[in-house]
CSV table of C-alpha atoms in Angstrom, one decimal:
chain,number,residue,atom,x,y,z
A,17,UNK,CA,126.8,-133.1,11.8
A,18,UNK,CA,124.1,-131.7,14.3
A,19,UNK,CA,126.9,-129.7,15.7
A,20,UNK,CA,127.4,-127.9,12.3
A,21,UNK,CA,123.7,-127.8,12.2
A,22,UNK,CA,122.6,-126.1,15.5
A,23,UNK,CA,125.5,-123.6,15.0
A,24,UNK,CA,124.3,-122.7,11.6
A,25,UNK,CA,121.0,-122.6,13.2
A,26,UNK,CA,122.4,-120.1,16.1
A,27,UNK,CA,123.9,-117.9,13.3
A,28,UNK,CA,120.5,-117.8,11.1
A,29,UNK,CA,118.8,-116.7,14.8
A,30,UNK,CA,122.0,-114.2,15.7
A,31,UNK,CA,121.6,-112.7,11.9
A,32,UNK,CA,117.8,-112.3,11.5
A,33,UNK,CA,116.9,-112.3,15.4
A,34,UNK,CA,117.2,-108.5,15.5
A,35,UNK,CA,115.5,-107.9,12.2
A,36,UNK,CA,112.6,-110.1,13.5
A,37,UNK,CA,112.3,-108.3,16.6
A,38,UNK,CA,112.1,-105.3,15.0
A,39,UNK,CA,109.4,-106.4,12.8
A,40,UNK,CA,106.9,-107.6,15.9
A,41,UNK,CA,108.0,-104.7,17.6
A,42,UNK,CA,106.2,-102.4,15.1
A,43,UNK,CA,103.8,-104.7,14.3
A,44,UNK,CA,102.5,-104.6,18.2
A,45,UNK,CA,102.8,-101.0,18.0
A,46,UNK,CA,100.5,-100.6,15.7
A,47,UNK,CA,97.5,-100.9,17.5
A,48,UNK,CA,94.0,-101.6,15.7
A,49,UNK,CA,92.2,-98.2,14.9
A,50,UNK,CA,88.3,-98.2,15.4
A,51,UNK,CA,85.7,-97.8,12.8
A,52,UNK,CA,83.9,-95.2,13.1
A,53,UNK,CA,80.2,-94.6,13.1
A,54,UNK,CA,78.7,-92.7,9.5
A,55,UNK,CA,77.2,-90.6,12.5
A,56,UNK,CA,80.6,-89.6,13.4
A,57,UNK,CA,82.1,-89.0,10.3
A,58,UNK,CA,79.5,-86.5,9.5
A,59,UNK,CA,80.0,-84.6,11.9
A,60,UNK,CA,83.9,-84.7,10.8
A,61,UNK,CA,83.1,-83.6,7.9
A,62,UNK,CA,80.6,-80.6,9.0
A,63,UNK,CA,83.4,-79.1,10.8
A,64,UNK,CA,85.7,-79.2,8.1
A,65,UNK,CA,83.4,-77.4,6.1
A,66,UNK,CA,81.7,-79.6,4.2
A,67,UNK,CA,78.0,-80.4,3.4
A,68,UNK,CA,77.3,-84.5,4.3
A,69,UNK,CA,74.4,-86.3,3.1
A,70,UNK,CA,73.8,-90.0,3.5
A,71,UNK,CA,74.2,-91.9,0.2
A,72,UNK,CA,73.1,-94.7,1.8
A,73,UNK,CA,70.2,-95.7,-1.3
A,74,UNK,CA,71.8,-94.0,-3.6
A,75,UNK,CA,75.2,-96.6,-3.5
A,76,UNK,CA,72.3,-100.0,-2.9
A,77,UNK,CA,70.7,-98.7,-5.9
A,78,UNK,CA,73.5,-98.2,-8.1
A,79,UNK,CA,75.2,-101.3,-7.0
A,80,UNK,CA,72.1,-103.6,-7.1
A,81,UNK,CA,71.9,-104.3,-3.6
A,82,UNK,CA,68.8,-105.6,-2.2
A,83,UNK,CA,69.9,-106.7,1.3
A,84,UNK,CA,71.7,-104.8,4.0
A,85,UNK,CA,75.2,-105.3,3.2
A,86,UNK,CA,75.8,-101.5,3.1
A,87,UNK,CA,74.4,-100.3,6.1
A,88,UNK,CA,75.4,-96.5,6.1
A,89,UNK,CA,77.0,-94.8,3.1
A,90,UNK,CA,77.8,-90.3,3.7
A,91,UNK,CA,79.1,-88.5,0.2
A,92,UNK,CA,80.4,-84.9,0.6
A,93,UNK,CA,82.1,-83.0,-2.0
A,94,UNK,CA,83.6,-79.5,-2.1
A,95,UNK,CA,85.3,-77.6,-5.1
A,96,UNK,CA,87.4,-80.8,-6.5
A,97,UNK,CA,87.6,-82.7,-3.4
A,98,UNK,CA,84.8,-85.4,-3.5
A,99,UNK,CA,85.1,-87.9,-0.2
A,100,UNK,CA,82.8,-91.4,0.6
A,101,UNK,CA,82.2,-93.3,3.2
A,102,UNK,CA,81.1,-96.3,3.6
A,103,UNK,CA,79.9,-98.7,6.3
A,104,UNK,CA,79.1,-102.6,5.7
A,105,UNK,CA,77.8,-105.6,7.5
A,106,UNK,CA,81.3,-107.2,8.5
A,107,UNK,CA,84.8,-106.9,7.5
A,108,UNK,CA,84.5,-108.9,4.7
A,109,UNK,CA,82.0,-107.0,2.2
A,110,UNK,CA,84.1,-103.9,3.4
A,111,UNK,CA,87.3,-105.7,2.1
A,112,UNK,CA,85.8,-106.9,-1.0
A,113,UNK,CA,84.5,-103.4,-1.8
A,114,UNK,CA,88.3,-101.9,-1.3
A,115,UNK,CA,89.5,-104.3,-3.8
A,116,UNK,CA,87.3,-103.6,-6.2
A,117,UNK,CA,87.7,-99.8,-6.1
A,118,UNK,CA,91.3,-100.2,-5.6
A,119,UNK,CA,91.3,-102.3,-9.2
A,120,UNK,CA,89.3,-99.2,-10.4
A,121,UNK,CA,91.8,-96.8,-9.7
A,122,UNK,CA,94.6,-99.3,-11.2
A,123,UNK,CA,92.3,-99.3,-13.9
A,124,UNK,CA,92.0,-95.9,-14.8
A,125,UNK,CA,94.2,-93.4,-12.5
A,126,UNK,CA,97.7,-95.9,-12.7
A,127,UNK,CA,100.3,-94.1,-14.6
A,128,UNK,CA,103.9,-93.6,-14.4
A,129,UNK,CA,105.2,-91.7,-12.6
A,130,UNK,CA,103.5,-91.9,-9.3
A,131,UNK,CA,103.8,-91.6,-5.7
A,132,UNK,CA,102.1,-94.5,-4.3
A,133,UNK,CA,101.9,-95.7,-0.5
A,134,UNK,CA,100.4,-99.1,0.7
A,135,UNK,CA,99.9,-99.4,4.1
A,136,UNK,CA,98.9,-102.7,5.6
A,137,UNK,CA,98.5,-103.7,9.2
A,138,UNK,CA,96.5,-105.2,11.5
A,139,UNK,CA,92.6,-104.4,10.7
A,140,UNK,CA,93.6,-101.7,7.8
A,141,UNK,CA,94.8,-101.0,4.7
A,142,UNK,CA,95.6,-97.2,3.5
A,143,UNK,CA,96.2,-97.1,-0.3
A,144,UNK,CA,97.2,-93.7,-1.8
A,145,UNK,CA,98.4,-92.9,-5.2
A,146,UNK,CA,99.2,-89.4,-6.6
A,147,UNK,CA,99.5,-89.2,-10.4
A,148,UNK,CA,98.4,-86.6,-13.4
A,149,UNK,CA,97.6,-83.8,-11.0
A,150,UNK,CA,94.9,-86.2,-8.7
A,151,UNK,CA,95.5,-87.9,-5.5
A,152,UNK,CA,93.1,-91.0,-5.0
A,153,UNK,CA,92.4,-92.0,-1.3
A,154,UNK,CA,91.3,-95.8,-0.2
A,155,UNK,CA,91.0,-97.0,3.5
A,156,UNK,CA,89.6,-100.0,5.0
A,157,UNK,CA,89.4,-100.2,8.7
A,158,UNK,CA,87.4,-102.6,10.2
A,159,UNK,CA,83.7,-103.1,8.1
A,160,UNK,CA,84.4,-99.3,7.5
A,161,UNK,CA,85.8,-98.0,3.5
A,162,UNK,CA,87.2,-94.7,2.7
A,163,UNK,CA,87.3,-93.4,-1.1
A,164,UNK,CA,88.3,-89.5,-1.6
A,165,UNK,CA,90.0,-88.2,-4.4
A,166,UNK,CA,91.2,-84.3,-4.8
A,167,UNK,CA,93.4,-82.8,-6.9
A,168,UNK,CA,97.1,-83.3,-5.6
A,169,UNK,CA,97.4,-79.7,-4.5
A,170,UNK,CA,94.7,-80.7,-2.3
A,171,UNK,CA,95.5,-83.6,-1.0
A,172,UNK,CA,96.3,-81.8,2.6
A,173,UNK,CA,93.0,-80.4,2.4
A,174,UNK,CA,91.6,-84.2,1.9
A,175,UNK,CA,94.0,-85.6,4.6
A,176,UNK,CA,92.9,-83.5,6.9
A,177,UNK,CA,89.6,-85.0,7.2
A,178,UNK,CA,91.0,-88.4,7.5
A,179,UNK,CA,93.7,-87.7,9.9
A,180,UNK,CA,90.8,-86.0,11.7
A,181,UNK,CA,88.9,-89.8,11.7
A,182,UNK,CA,92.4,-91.5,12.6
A,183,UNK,CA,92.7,-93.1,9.5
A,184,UNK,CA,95.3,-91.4,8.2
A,185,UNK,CA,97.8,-91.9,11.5
């Protein structure tokens, strides 16, 4: 009987050994990408062509923050391309704000059909959805949250930007 059940064992590691390998093989390729300053992605932004300003009070207001939760916040928009970014306390706040606006967009931009890509690893999460004519952009990496949206034939414009932070990579 243990026979039988180490062989079966063998054959479960022979089957799936391969596929797990794979799997923590990408996994460990995909190295951790670094937030990055508001600082920084103002300067991103300026040399794209855009106009920055920090939104900083302007998001603790509307969201009722008193404390310092949100640390830095930079809005820029340009004809229908409107990008934030946001920088919080810790990782946490950061991934509770990405939920909520990704619930938002599932709320009001989810249709069918759509071209939607979920990307989840390590200390981010890229969520992109194209639908009715507008692509809708939301990052997290790190304490750090990304929300853009553009029409979608402007979402190279938009993409740009972030592959220029290494959040779109």
């Amino acid at each position: 009987m243990i026979k039988k059940y180490m062989k079966f064992l063998f054959g479960l590691f022979l089957g799936f050994g391969p596929v797990i390998g794979v799997f923590l093989l990408i996994y460990n390729l995909e190295s951790p990408k670094t937030p990055l300053e508001a600082e920084q992605v103002w300067e991103i932004l300026e040399s794209e062509g855009y106009e920055p300003y920090d939104s900083t009070e302007l998001y603790k207001d509307a969201w009722g923050w008193k404390d310092n939760s949100l640390t830095s916040a930079v809005k820029a928009a340009k004809d229908d391309i409107v990008f934030d970014y946001f920088v919080f306390e810790n990782d946490g706040i950061a991934e509770g704000v990405r939920k909520r606006y990704r619930h938002w967009i599932r709320d009001n931009r989810y249709d069918i059909p759509n071209v939607e890509i979920v990307h989840c690893i390590r200390n981010y999460m890229i969520y992109t959805i194209e639908v009715n004519g507008m692509y809708t952009v939301c990052i997290r990496v790190g304490n750090t949250v990304v929300c853009a949206e553009s029409k979608a034939e402007n979402a190279g414009i938009l993409n740009k930007v972030l592959w220029a932070m290494d959040y779109l990579k």
